[in-house]
Amino acid sequence: MNFREITLAGEQIWLLPGGAVFLPATQTLVVADLHLGKGTSARSRGLLLPPGDTISTLEKVLRLVEAYSPRLLVALGDSFHDPGAGERLLDEEKALLDTTLRKAAILWITGNHDAAPIANIGGEWLNEYQSGNLIFRHIPSARIPAGKAELAGHLHPKVRIRIRGHVMRRACFITGNDRLILPAFGSYTGGLDISDPALATLFHQGSAAYVWGADQINRVA
């Protein structure tokens, strides 16, 4: 599978098509903002989103786990759209999640949508996690300790690009000297333009955005 390699705080990081990250040194797969159960949450409030978002997201996660055989899968918060999302999982969705749990240990980082562990869901729950020089959080921090780098989600970065005269918005990774913000991996997730102050103020010189196509991951200005 194609990937784009970057280095933060001396740690090797692979950016993967679809918006996930793989850390070869520790055999760790990282995803952000799955928002499992968002479709059923919307439908319970009368918003007629099509079904299938949760199953689609879990299938994508499982394909990556099978492709990279990680020792650990880290989900960077907002993995579940609301506290009741776990109870609304269908049998097929539970089976997919259980299959993933049998293939890799899962570490759930708490987010603003899932601030407390979801009942009857396997894996370990933490507010944040550190491995080597990398800190894993849901919401990006204002300051990162010297010599460290941060992997975070929450902001769902997107970038506007022009292709053959057409302007489109694409989910993207955004990196700086000491942080990487992952795009939302969930099927029903919006996004924040990288020019938005919530993102722009986190990055200074040396920032870059990366989008993926069919064959490769490209850096965009």
mmCIF file with all atom_site columns, C-alpha atoms in Angstrom:
data_model
loop_
_atom_site.group_PDB
_atom_site.id
_atom_site.type_symbol
_atom_site.label_atom_id
_atom_site.label_alt_id
_atom_site.label_comp_id
_atom_site.label_asym_id
_atom_site.label_entity_id
_atom_site.label_seq_id
_atom_site.pdbx_PDB_ins_code
_atom_site.Cartn_x
_atom_site.Cartn_y
_atom_site.Cartn_z
_atom_site.occupancy
_atom_site.B_iso_or_equiv
_atom_site.pdbx_formal_charge
_atom_site.auth_seq_id
_atom_site.auth_comp_id
_atom_site.auth_asym_id
_atom_site.auth_atom_id
_atom_site.pdbx_PDB_model_num
ATOM 1   C CA . MET A 1 1   ? 0.000   0.000   0.000   1.00 0.00 ? 1   MET A CA 1
ATOM 2   C CA . ASN A 1 2   ? 1.282   3.474   -0.831  1.00 0.00 ? 2   ASN A CA 1
ATOM 3   C CA . PHE A 1 3   ? 2.199   5.875   1.964   1.00 0.00 ? 3   PHE A CA 1
ATOM 4   C CA . ARG A 1 4   ? 4.043   9.145   2.559   1.00 0.00 ? 4   ARG A CA 1
ATOM 5   C CA . GLU A 1 5   ? 6.799   9.093   5.171   1.00 0.00 ? 5   GLU A CA 1
ATOM 6   C CA . ILE A 1 6   ? 7.441   12.053  7.451   1.00 0.00 ? 6   ILE A CA 1
ATOM 7   C CA . THR A 1 7   ? 9.496   12.447  10.630  1.00 0.00 ? 7   THR A CA 1
ATOM 8   C CA . LEU A 1 8   ? 8.460   14.264  13.810  1.00 0.00 ? 8   LEU A CA 1
ATOM 9   C CA . ALA A 1 9   ? 10.651  14.448  16.924  1.00 0.00 ? 9   ALA A CA 1
ATOM 10  C CA . GLY A 1 10  ? 12.889  11.793  15.382  1.00 0.00 ? 10  GLY A CA 1
ATOM 11  C CA . GLU A 1 11  ? 9.990   9.350   14.977  1.00 0.00 ? 11  GLU A CA 1
ATOM 12  C CA . GLN A 1 12  ? 9.179   7.772   11.617  1.00 0.00 ? 12  GLN A CA 1
ATOM 13  C CA . ILE A 1 13  ? 5.522   8.240   10.593  1.00 0.00 ? 13  ILE A CA 1
ATOM 14  C CA . TRP A 1 14  ? 3.709   6.857   7.566   1.00 0.00 ? 14  TRP A CA 1
ATOM 15  C CA . LEU A 1 15  ? 0.707   8.811   6.272   1.00 0.00 ? 15  LEU A CA 1
ATOM 16  C CA . LEU A 1 16  ? -1.712  6.318   4.730   1.00 0.00 ? 16  LEU A CA 1
ATOM 17  C CA . PRO A 1 17  ? -4.388  6.790   2.055   1.00 0.00 ? 17  PRO A CA 1
ATOM 18  C CA . GLY A 1 18  ? -7.762  7.191   3.735   1.00 0.00 ? 18  GLY A CA 1
ATOM 19  C CA . GLY A 1 19  ? -6.443  9.282   6.605   1.00 0.00 ? 19  GLY A CA 1
ATOM 20  C CA . ALA A 1 20  ? -4.773  6.814   8.970   1.00 0.00 ? 20  ALA A CA 1
ATOM 21  C CA . VAL A 1 21  ? -1.174  6.764   10.253  1.00 0.00 ? 21  VAL A CA 1
ATOM 22  C CA . PHE A 1 22  ? 1.221   3.857   10.806  1.00 0.00 ? 22  PHE A CA 1
ATOM 23  C CA . LEU A 1 23  ? 4.263   3.960   13.095  1.00 0.00 ? 23  LEU A CA 1
ATOM 24  C CA . PRO A 1 24  ? 6.624   1.234   11.893  1.00 0.00 ? 24  PRO A CA 1
ATOM 25  C CA . ALA A 1 25  ? 8.964   1.338   14.916  1.00 0.00 ? 25  ALA A CA 1
ATOM 26  C CA . THR A 1 26  ? 6.188   0.342   17.318  1.00 0.00 ? 26  THR A CA 1
ATOM 27  C CA . GLN A 1 27  ? 3.820   -1.331  14.852  1.00 0.00 ? 27  GLN A CA 1
ATOM 28  C CA . THR A 1 28  ? 1.068   1.109   15.793  1.00 0.00 ? 28  THR A CA 1
ATOM 29  C CA . LEU A 1 29  ? -1.890  2.093   13.599  1.00 0.00 ? 29  LEU A CA 1
ATOM 30  C CA . VAL A 1 30  ? -3.579  5.423   14.401  1.00 0.00 ? 30  VAL A CA 1
ATOM 31  C CA . VAL A 1 31  ? -7.008  6.716   13.351  1.00 0.00 ? 31  VAL A CA 1
ATOM 32  C CA . ALA A 1 32  ? -9.023  9.729   14.491  1.00 0.00 ? 32  ALA A CA 1
ATOM 33  C CA . ASP A 1 33  ? -12.673 10.720  14.785  1.00 0.00 ? 33  ASP A CA 1
ATOM 34  C CA . LEU A 1 34  ? -14.474 7.549   13.729  1.00 0.00 ? 34  LEU A CA 1
ATOM 35  C CA . HIS A 1 35  ? -17.807 8.923   15.033  1.00 0.00 ? 35  HIS A CA 1
ATOM 36  C CA . LEU A 1 36  ? -19.352 5.466   15.142  1.00 0.00 ? 36  LEU A CA 1
ATOM 37  C CA . GLY A 1 37  ? -23.110 5.735   15.510  1.00 0.00 ? 37  GLY A CA 1
ATOM 38  C CA . LYS A 1 38  ? -23.427 9.215   14.000  1.00 0.00 ? 38  LYS A CA 1
ATOM 39  C CA . GLY A 1 39  ? -26.012 8.061   11.460  1.00 0.00 ? 39  GLY A CA 1
ATOM 40  C CA . THR A 1 40  ? -28.256 6.409   14.045  1.00 0.00 ? 40  THR A CA 1
ATOM 41  C CA . SER A 1 41  ? -27.916 9.459   16.300  1.00 0.00 ? 41  SER A CA 1
ATOM 42  C CA . ALA A 1 42  ? -29.069 11.727  13.481  1.00 0.00 ? 42  ALA A CA 1
ATOM 43  C CA . ARG A 1 43  ? -31.981 9.475   12.586  1.00 0.00 ? 43  ARG A CA 1
ATOM 44  C CA . SER A 1 44  ? -33.142 9.420   16.204  1.00 0.00 ? 44  SER A CA 1
ATOM 45  C CA . ARG A 1 45  ? -33.463 13.213  15.929  1.00 0.00 ? 45  ARG A CA 1
ATOM 46  C CA . GLY A 1 46  ? -35.402 13.072  12.676  1.00 0.00 ? 46  GLY A CA 1
ATOM 47  C CA . LEU A 1 47  ? -32.465 13.720  10.324  1.00 0.00 ? 47  LEU A CA 1
ATOM 48  C CA . LEU A 1 48  ? -32.727 11.168  7.551   1.00 0.00 ? 48  LEU A CA 1
ATOM 49  C CA . LEU A 1 49  ? -29.097 10.267  6.912   1.00 0.00 ? 49  LEU A CA 1
ATOM 50  C CA . PRO A 1 50  ? -28.664 7.024   4.966   1.00 0.00 ? 50  PRO A CA 1
ATOM 51  C CA . PRO A 1 51  ? -27.685 3.992   7.051   1.00 0.00 ? 51  PRO A CA 1
ATOM 52  C CA . GLY A 1 52  ? -24.342 2.261   6.713   1.00 0.00 ? 52  GLY A CA 1
ATOM 53  C CA . ASP A 1 53  ? -21.843 4.816   8.028   1.00 0.00 ? 53  ASP A CA 1
ATOM 54  C CA . THR A 1 54  ? -20.740 2.734   11.018  1.00 0.00 ? 54  THR A CA 1
ATOM 55  C CA . ILE A 1 55  ? -20.330 -0.488  9.069   1.00 0.00 ? 55  ILE A CA 1
ATOM 56  C CA . SER A 1 56  ? -18.397 1.347   6.343   1.00 0.00 ? 56  SER A CA 1
ATOM 57  C CA . THR A 1 57  ? -16.033 2.936   8.868   1.00 0.00 ? 57  THR A CA 1
ATOM 58  C CA . LEU A 1 58  ? -15.422 -0.328  10.728  1.00 0.00 ? 58  LEU A CA 1
ATOM 59  C CA . GLU A 1 59  ? -14.744 -2.135  7.446   1.00 0.00 ? 59  GLU A CA 1
ATOM 60  C CA . LYS A 1 60  ? -12.115 0.467   6.542   1.00 0.00 ? 60  LYS A CA 1
ATOM 61  C CA . VAL A 1 61  ? -10.434 0.073   9.932   1.00 0.00 ? 61  VAL A CA 1
ATOM 62  C CA . LEU A 1 62  ? -10.410 -3.701  9.635   1.00 0.00 ? 62  LEU A CA 1
ATOM 63  C CA . ARG A 1 63  ? -8.895  -3.571  6.125   1.00 0.00 ? 63  ARG A CA 1
ATOM 64  C CA . LEU A 1 64  ? -6.025  -1.466  7.466   1.00 0.00 ? 64  LEU A CA 1
ATOM 65  C CA . VAL A 1 65  ? -5.502  -3.788  10.426  1.00 0.00 ? 65  VAL A CA 1
ATOM 66  C CA . GLU A 1 66  ? -5.346  -6.757  8.072   1.00 0.00 ? 66  GLU A CA 1
ATOM 67  C CA . ALA A 1 67  ? -2.974  -4.917  5.711   1.00 0.00 ? 67  ALA A CA 1
ATOM 68  C CA . TYR A 1 68  ? -0.489  -3.685  8.347   1.00 0.00 ? 68  TYR A CA 1
ATOM 69  C CA . SER A 1 69  ? -0.908  -6.227  11.190  1.00 0.00 ? 69  SER A CA 1
ATOM 70  C CA . PRO A 1 70  ? -0.367  -3.628  13.929  1.00 0.00 ? 70  PRO A CA 1
ATOM 71  C CA . ARG A 1 71  ? 0.483   -4.575  17.481  1.00 0.00 ? 71  ARG A CA 1
ATOM 72  C CA . LEU A 1 72  ? -1.633  -1.643  18.702  1.00 0.00 ? 72  LEU A CA 1
ATOM 73  C CA . LEU A 1 73  ? -4.509  0.379   17.241  1.00 0.00 ? 73  LEU A CA 1
ATOM 74  C CA . VAL A 1 74  ? -4.882  3.877   18.725  1.00 0.00 ? 74  VAL A CA 1
ATOM 75  C CA . ALA A 1 75  ? -8.151  5.751   18.135  1.00 0.00 ? 75  ALA A CA 1
ATOM 76  C CA . LEU A 1 76  ? -7.673  9.466   18.850  1.00 0.00 ? 76  LEU A CA 1
ATOM 77  C CA . GLY A 1 77  ? -11.029 10.288  20.412  1.00 0.00 ? 77  GLY A CA 1
ATOM 78  C CA . ASP A 1 78  ? -14.592 10.823  19.178  1.00 0.00 ? 78  ASP A CA 1
ATOM 79  C CA . SER A 1 79  ? -14.506 7.189   18.170  1.00 0.00 ? 79  SER A CA 1
ATOM 80  C CA . PHE A 1 80  ? -18.164 7.006   19.255  1.00 0.00 ? 80  PHE A CA 1
ATOM 81  C CA . HIS A 1 81  ? -20.499 9.837   18.358  1.00 0.00 ? 81  HIS A CA 1
ATOM 82  C CA . ASP A 1 82  ? -22.313 9.887   21.704  1.00 0.00 ? 82  ASP A CA 1
ATOM 83  C CA . PRO A 1 83  ? -22.409 7.900   24.972  1.00 0.00 ? 83  PRO A CA 1
ATOM 84  C CA . GLY A 1 84  ? -25.198 5.635   23.683  1.00 0.00 ? 84  GLY A CA 1
ATOM 85  C CA . ALA A 1 85  ? -23.531 4.778   20.380  1.00 0.00 ? 85  ALA A CA 1
ATOM 86  C CA . GLY A 1 86  ? -22.147 1.496   21.663  1.00 0.00 ? 86  GLY A CA 1
ATOM 87  C CA . GLU A 1 87  ? -25.617 0.294   22.642  1.00 0.00 ? 87  GLU A CA 1
ATOM 88  C CA . ARG A 1 88  ? -26.924 1.047   19.129  1.00 0.00 ? 88  ARG A CA 1
ATOM 89  C CA . LEU A 1 89  ? -24.324 -1.085  17.337  1.00 0.00 ? 89  LEU A CA 1
ATOM 90  C CA . LEU A 1 90  ? -25.931 -3.725  15.129  1.00 0.00 ? 90  LEU A CA 1
ATOM 91  C CA . ASP A 1 91  ? -24.851 -7.358  15.392  1.00 0.00 ? 91  ASP A CA 1
ATOM 92  C CA . GLU A 1 92  ? -22.822 -7.079  12.180  1.00 0.00 ? 92  GLU A CA 1
ATOM 93  C CA . GLU A 1 93  ? -21.090 -3.958  13.475  1.00 0.00 ? 93  GLU A CA 1
ATOM 94  C CA . LYS A 1 94  ? -20.287 -5.626  16.794  1.00 0.00 ? 94  LYS A CA 1
ATOM 95  C CA . ALA A 1 95  ? -18.875 -8.608  14.915  1.00 0.00 ? 95  ALA A CA 1
ATOM 96  C CA . LEU A 1 96  ? -16.581 -6.358  12.873  1.00 0.00 ? 96  LEU A CA 1
ATOM 97  C CA . LEU A 1 97  ? -15.363 -4.573  15.988  1.00 0.00 ? 97  LEU A CA 1
ATOM 98  C CA . ASP A 1 98  ? -14.788 -7.878  17.786  1.00 0.00 ? 98  ASP A CA 1
ATOM 99  C CA . THR A 1 99  ? -12.790 -9.171  14.809  1.00 0.00 ? 99  THR A CA 1
ATOM 100 C CA . THR A 1 100 ? -10.606 -6.069  14.914  1.00 0.00 ? 100 THR A CA 1
ATOM 101 C CA . LEU A 1 101 ? -10.103 -6.489  18.667  1.00 0.00 ? 101 LEU A CA 1
ATOM 102 C CA . ARG A 1 102 ? -8.872  -10.031 18.121  1.00 0.00 ? 102 ARG A CA 1
ATOM 103 C CA . LYS A 1 103 ? -6.284  -8.848  15.583  1.00 0.00 ? 103 LYS A CA 1
ATOM 104 C CA . ALA A 1 104 ? -4.830  -5.887  17.530  1.00 0.00 ? 104 ALA A CA 1
ATOM 105 C CA . ALA A 1 105 ? -4.943  -4.355  20.987  1.00 0.00 ? 105 ALA A CA 1
ATOM 106 C CA . ILE A 1 106 ? -7.058  -1.186  20.938  1.00 0.00 ? 106 ILE A CA 1
ATOM 107 C CA . LEU A 1 107 ? -6.397  1.994   22.880  1.00 0.00 ? 107 LEU A CA 1
ATOM 108 C CA . TRP A 1 108 ? -9.307  4.433   22.888  1.00 0.00 ? 108 TRP A CA 1
ATOM 109 C CA . ILE A 1 109 ? -8.330  8.051   23.613  1.00 0.00 ? 109 ILE A CA 1
ATOM 110 C CA . THR A 1 110 ? -11.283 9.909   25.126  1.00 0.00 ? 110 THR A CA 1
ATOM 111 C CA . GLY A 1 111 ? -12.751 12.775  23.086  1.00 0.00 ? 111 GLY A CA 1
ATOM 112 C CA . ASN A 1 112 ? -15.390 15.432  23.536  1.00 0.00 ? 112 ASN A CA 1
ATOM 113 C CA . HIS A 1 113 ? -18.083 13.101  22.123  1.00 0.00 ? 113 HIS A CA 1
ATOM 114 C CA . ASP A 1 114 ? -16.911 10.097  24.171  1.00 0.00 ? 114 ASP A CA 1
ATOM 115 C CA . ALA A 1 115 ? -15.463 11.711  27.277  1.00 0.00 ? 115 ALA A CA 1
ATOM 116 C CA . ALA A 1 116 ? -16.034 8.551   29.325  1.00 0.00 ? 116 ALA A CA 1
ATOM 117 C CA . PRO A 1 117 ? -15.448 4.910   28.344  1.00 0.00 ? 117 PRO A CA 1
ATOM 118 C CA . ILE A 1 118 ? -18.273 3.369   26.336  1.00 0.00 ? 118 ILE A CA 1
ATOM 119 C CA . ALA A 1 119 ? -19.833 0.434   28.162  1.00 0.00 ? 119 ALA A CA 1
ATOM 120 C CA . ASN A 1 120 ? -19.261 -3.115  26.899  1.00 0.00 ? 120 ASN A CA 1
ATOM 121 C CA . ILE A 1 121 ? -16.600 -2.076  24.385  1.00 0.00 ? 121 ILE A CA 1
ATOM 122 C CA . GLY A 1 122 ? -13.278 -3.909  24.584  1.00 0.00 ? 122 GLY A CA 1
ATOM 123 C CA . GLY A 1 123 ? -9.925  -2.182  24.743  1.00 0.00 ? 123 GLY A CA 1
ATOM 124 C CA . GLU A 1 124 ? -8.280  0.290   27.096  1.00 0.00 ? 124 GLU A CA 1
ATOM 125 C CA . TRP A 1 125 ? -9.393  3.904   27.585  1.00 0.00 ? 125 TRP A CA 1
ATOM 126 C CA . LEU A 1 126 ? -6.994  6.785   28.371  1.00 0.00 ? 126 LEU A CA 1
ATOM 127 C CA . ASN A 1 127 ? -7.160  10.582  28.253  1.00 0.00 ? 127 ASN A CA 1
ATOM 128 C CA . GLU A 1 128 ? -3.832  10.638  26.438  1.00 0.00 ? 128 GLU A CA 1
ATOM 129 C CA . TYR A 1 129 ? -0.987  8.280   25.627  1.00 0.00 ? 129 TYR A CA 1
ATOM 130 C CA . GLN A 1 130 ? 2.755   8.662   25.076  1.00 0.00 ? 130 GLN A CA 1
ATOM 131 C CA . SER A 1 131 ? 5.068   6.367   23.145  1.00 0.00 ? 131 SER A CA 1
ATOM 132 C CA . GLY A 1 132 ? 8.665   7.394   22.598  1.00 0.00 ? 132 GLY A CA 1
ATOM 133 C CA . ASN A 1 133 ? 8.673   11.053  21.619  1.00 0.00 ? 133 ASN A CA 1
ATOM 134 C CA . LEU A 1 134 ? 5.046   11.023  20.456  1.00 0.00 ? 134 LEU A CA 1
ATOM 135 C CA . ILE A 1 135 ? 2.049   12.216  22.491  1.00 0.00 ? 135 ILE A CA 1
ATOM 136 C CA . PHE A 1 136 ? -1.414  11.047  21.407  1.00 0.00 ? 136 PHE A CA 1
ATOM 137 C CA . ARG A 1 137 ? -4.388  13.290  22.252  1.00 0.00 ? 137 ARG A CA 1
ATOM 138 C CA . HIS A 1 138 ? -7.826  14.118  20.912  1.00 0.00 ? 138 HIS A CA 1
ATOM 139 C CA . ILE A 1 139 ? -7.735  17.916  21.116  1.00 0.00 ? 139 ILE A CA 1
ATOM 140 C CA . PRO A 1 140 ? -4.462  19.561  20.018  1.00 0.00 ? 140 PRO A CA 1
ATOM 141 C CA . SER A 1 141 ? -2.640  21.278  22.877  1.00 0.00 ? 141 SER A CA 1
ATOM 142 C CA . ALA A 1 142 ? -1.449  24.863  22.898  1.00 0.00 ? 142 ALA A CA 1
ATOM 143 C CA . ARG A 1 143 ? 2.095   23.883  23.843  1.00 0.00 ? 143 ARG A CA 1
ATOM 144 C CA . ILE A 1 144 ? 4.106   20.739  23.214  1.00 0.00 ? 144 ILE A CA 1
ATOM 145 C CA . PRO A 1 145 ? 7.123   19.873  25.390  1.00 0.00 ? 145 PRO A CA 1
ATOM 146 C CA . ALA A 1 146 ? 10.507  20.380  23.751  1.00 0.00 ? 146 ALA A CA 1
ATOM 147 C CA . GLY A 1 147 ? 11.719  17.299  21.938  1.00 0.00 ? 147 GLY A CA 1
ATOM 148 C CA . LYS A 1 148 ? 8.212   15.839  21.696  1.00 0.00 ? 148 LYS A CA 1
ATOM 149 C CA . ALA A 1 149 ? 5.595   15.782  18.945  1.00 0.00 ? 149 ALA A CA 1
ATOM 150 C CA . GLU A 1 150 ? 1.831   15.450  19.105  1.00 0.00 ? 150 GLU A CA 1
ATOM 151 C CA . LEU A 1 151 ? -0.671  13.410  17.111  1.00 0.00 ? 151 LEU A CA 1
ATOM 152 C CA . ALA A 1 152 ? -4.233  14.695  17.476  1.00 0.00 ? 152 ALA A CA 1
ATOM 153 C CA . GLY A 1 153 ? -7.617  14.785  15.797  1.00 0.00 ? 153 GLY A CA 1
ATOM 154 C CA . HIS A 1 154 ? -10.773 16.750  16.680  1.00 0.00 ? 154 HIS A CA 1
ATOM 155 C CA . LEU A 1 155 ? -10.529 19.465  14.006  1.00 0.00 ? 155 LEU A CA 1
ATOM 156 C CA . HIS A 1 156 ? -11.213 17.332  10.891  1.00 0.00 ? 156 HIS A CA 1
ATOM 157 C CA . PRO A 1 157 ? -8.866  19.318  8.605   1.00 0.00 ? 157 PRO A CA 1
ATOM 158 C CA . LYS A 1 158 ? -9.808  19.846  4.955   1.00 0.00 ? 158 LYS A CA 1
ATOM 159 C CA . VAL A 1 159 ? -8.104  21.763  2.161   1.00 0.00 ? 159 VAL A CA 1
ATOM 160 C CA . ARG A 1 160 ? -9.448  23.391  -0.997  1.00 0.00 ? 160 ARG A CA 1
ATOM 161 C CA . ILE A 1 161 ? -7.635  22.286  -4.127  1.00 0.00 ? 161 ILE A CA 1
ATOM 162 C CA . ARG A 1 162 ? -8.116  23.116  -7.787  1.00 0.00 ? 162 ARG A CA 1
ATOM 163 C CA . ILE A 1 163 ? -7.966  20.296  -10.332 1.00 0.00 ? 163 ILE A CA 1
ATOM 164 C CA . ARG A 1 164 ? -8.514  21.042  -14.016 1.00 0.00 ? 164 ARG A CA 1
ATOM 165 C CA . GLY A 1 165 ? -10.429 24.194  -13.202 1.00 0.00 ? 165 GLY A CA 1
ATOM 166 C CA . HIS A 1 166 ? -12.620 22.567  -10.546 1.00 0.00 ? 166 HIS A CA 1
ATOM 167 C CA . VAL A 1 167 ? -12.338 23.508  -6.872  1.00 0.00 ? 167 VAL A CA 1
ATOM 168 C CA . MET A 1 168 ? -13.004 20.778  -4.333  1.00 0.00 ? 168 MET A CA 1
ATOM 169 C CA . ARG A 1 169 ? -12.567 20.261  -0.614  1.00 0.00 ? 169 ARG A CA 1
ATOM 170 C CA . ARG A 1 170 ? -10.578 17.236  0.450   1.00 0.00 ? 170 ARG A CA 1
ATOM 171 C CA . ALA A 1 171 ? -9.816  15.777  3.845   1.00 0.00 ? 171 ALA A CA 1
ATOM 172 C CA . CYS A 1 172 ? -6.123  16.105  4.625   1.00 0.00 ? 172 CYS A CA 1
ATOM 173 C CA . PHE A 1 173 ? -3.334  15.620  7.111   1.00 0.00 ? 173 PHE A CA 1
ATOM 174 C CA . ILE A 1 174 ? -1.743  18.822  8.355   1.00 0.00 ? 174 ILE A CA 1
ATOM 175 C CA . THR A 1 175 ? 1.720   18.811  9.892   1.00 0.00 ? 175 THR A CA 1
ATOM 176 C CA . GLY A 1 176 ? 4.117   21.236  11.515  1.00 0.00 ? 176 GLY A CA 1
ATOM 177 C CA . ASN A 1 177 ? 7.475   20.972  13.195  1.00 0.00 ? 177 ASN A CA 1
ATOM 178 C CA . ASP A 1 178 ? 6.078   19.234  16.258  1.00 0.00 ? 178 ASP A CA 1
ATOM 179 C CA . ARG A 1 179 ? 2.517   18.131  15.518  1.00 0.00 ? 179 ARG A CA 1
ATOM 180 C CA . LEU A 1 180 ? 0.341   16.157  13.137  1.00 0.00 ? 180 LEU A CA 1
ATOM 181 C CA . ILE A 1 181 ? -3.421  16.543  12.978  1.00 0.00 ? 181 ILE A CA 1
ATOM 182 C CA . LEU A 1 182 ? -5.195  13.615  11.376  1.00 0.00 ? 182 LEU A CA 1
ATOM 183 C CA . PRO A 1 183 ? -8.328  13.930  9.248   1.00 0.00 ? 183 PRO A CA 1
ATOM 184 C CA . ALA A 1 184 ? -11.564 12.415  10.441  1.00 0.00 ? 184 ALA A CA 1
ATOM 185 C CA . PHE A 1 185 ? -11.713 8.736   9.487   1.00 0.00 ? 185 PHE A CA 1
ATOM 186 C CA . GLY A 1 186 ? -15.471 8.353   9.947   1.00 0.00 ? 186 GLY A CA 1
ATOM 187 C CA . SER A 1 187 ? -17.808 8.164   6.984   1.00 0.00 ? 187 SER A CA 1
ATOM 188 C CA . TYR A 1 188 ? -20.164 10.964  8.109   1.00 0.00 ? 188 TYR A CA 1
ATOM 189 C CA . THR A 1 189 ? -17.840 13.735  9.230   1.00 0.00 ? 189 THR A CA 1
ATOM 190 C CA . GLY A 1 190 ? -17.559 17.336  8.139   1.00 0.00 ? 190 GLY A CA 1
ATOM 191 C CA . GLY A 1 191 ? -14.361 19.311  8.139   1.00 0.00 ? 191 GLY A CA 1
ATOM 192 C CA . LEU A 1 192 ? -12.600 22.550  8.961   1.00 0.00 ? 192 LEU A CA 1
ATOM 193 C CA . ASP A 1 193 ? -10.650 24.417  6.296   1.00 0.00 ? 193 ASP A CA 1
ATOM 194 C CA . ILE A 1 194 ? -6.961  24.611  7.102   1.00 0.00 ? 194 ILE A CA 1
ATOM 195 C CA . SER A 1 195 ? -7.150  28.418  6.889   1.00 0.00 ? 195 SER A CA 1
ATOM 196 C CA . ASP A 1 196 ? -9.582  28.521  9.812   1.00 0.00 ? 196 ASP A CA 1
ATOM 197 C CA . PRO A 1 197 ? -8.023  30.226  12.863  1.00 0.00 ? 197 PRO A CA 1
ATOM 198 C CA . ALA A 1 198 ? -8.616  27.122  15.002  1.00 0.00 ? 198 ALA A CA 1
ATOM 199 C CA . LEU A 1 199 ? -6.112  25.314  12.794  1.00 0.00 ? 199 LEU A CA 1
ATOM 200 C CA . ALA A 1 200 ? -3.952  28.155  11.522  1.00 0.00 ? 200 ALA A CA 1
ATOM 201 C CA . THR A 1 201 ? -2.967  29.333  14.998  1.00 0.00 ? 201 THR A CA 1
ATOM 202 C CA . LEU A 1 202 ? -1.559  25.881  15.788  1.00 0.00 ? 202 LEU A CA 1
ATOM 203 C CA . PHE A 1 203 ? 0.935   26.032  12.944  1.00 0.00 ? 203 PHE A CA 1
ATOM 204 C CA . HIS A 1 204 ? 3.666   28.450  12.053  1.00 0.00 ? 204 HIS A CA 1
ATOM 205 C CA . GLN A 1 205 ? 6.617   28.018  9.733   1.00 0.00 ? 205 GLN A CA 1
ATOM 206 C CA . GLY A 1 206 ? 7.113   24.612  8.195   1.00 0.00 ? 206 GLY A CA 1
ATOM 207 C CA . SER A 1 207 ? 3.471   23.521  8.097   1.00 0.00 ? 207 SER A CA 1
ATOM 208 C CA . ALA A 1 208 ? 2.200   21.365  5.233   1.00 0.00 ? 208 ALA A CA 1
ATOM 209 C CA . ALA A 1 209 ? -1.002  19.642  4.159   1.00 0.00 ? 209 ALA A CA 1
ATOM 210 C CA . TYR A 1 210 ? -1.158  16.220  2.535   1.00 0.00 ? 210 TYR A CA 1
ATOM 211 C CA . VAL A 1 211 ? -4.027  14.769  0.517   1.00 0.00 ? 211 VAL A CA 1
ATOM 212 C CA . TRP A 1 212 ? -4.329  11.301  -0.956  1.00 0.00 ? 212 TRP A CA 1
ATOM 213 C CA . GLY A 1 213 ? -5.334  10.133  -4.385  1.00 0.00 ? 213 GLY A CA 1
ATOM 214 C CA . ALA A 1 214 ? -5.619  6.740   -6.008  1.00 0.00 ? 214 ALA A CA 1
ATOM 215 C CA . ASP A 1 215 ? -1.867  6.172   -6.276  1.00 0.00 ? 215 ASP A CA 1
ATOM 216 C CA . GLN A 1 216 ? -0.050  8.421   -3.832  1.00 0.00 ? 216 GLN A CA 1
ATOM 217 C CA . ILE A 1 217 ? -0.194  11.026  -1.080  1.00 0.00 ? 217 ILE A CA 1
ATOM 218 C CA . ASN A 1 218 ? 0.667   14.516  -2.241  1.00 0.00 ? 218 ASN A CA 1
ATOM 219 C CA . ARG A 1 219 ? 1.865   17.556  -0.380  1.00 0.00 ? 219 ARG A CA 1
ATOM 220 C CA . VAL A 1 220 ? -0.138  20.669  -1.279  1.00 0.00 ? 220 VAL A CA 1
ATOM 221 C CA . ALA A 1 221 ? 0.789   24.309  -0.859  1.00 0.00 ? 221 ALA A CA 1
#
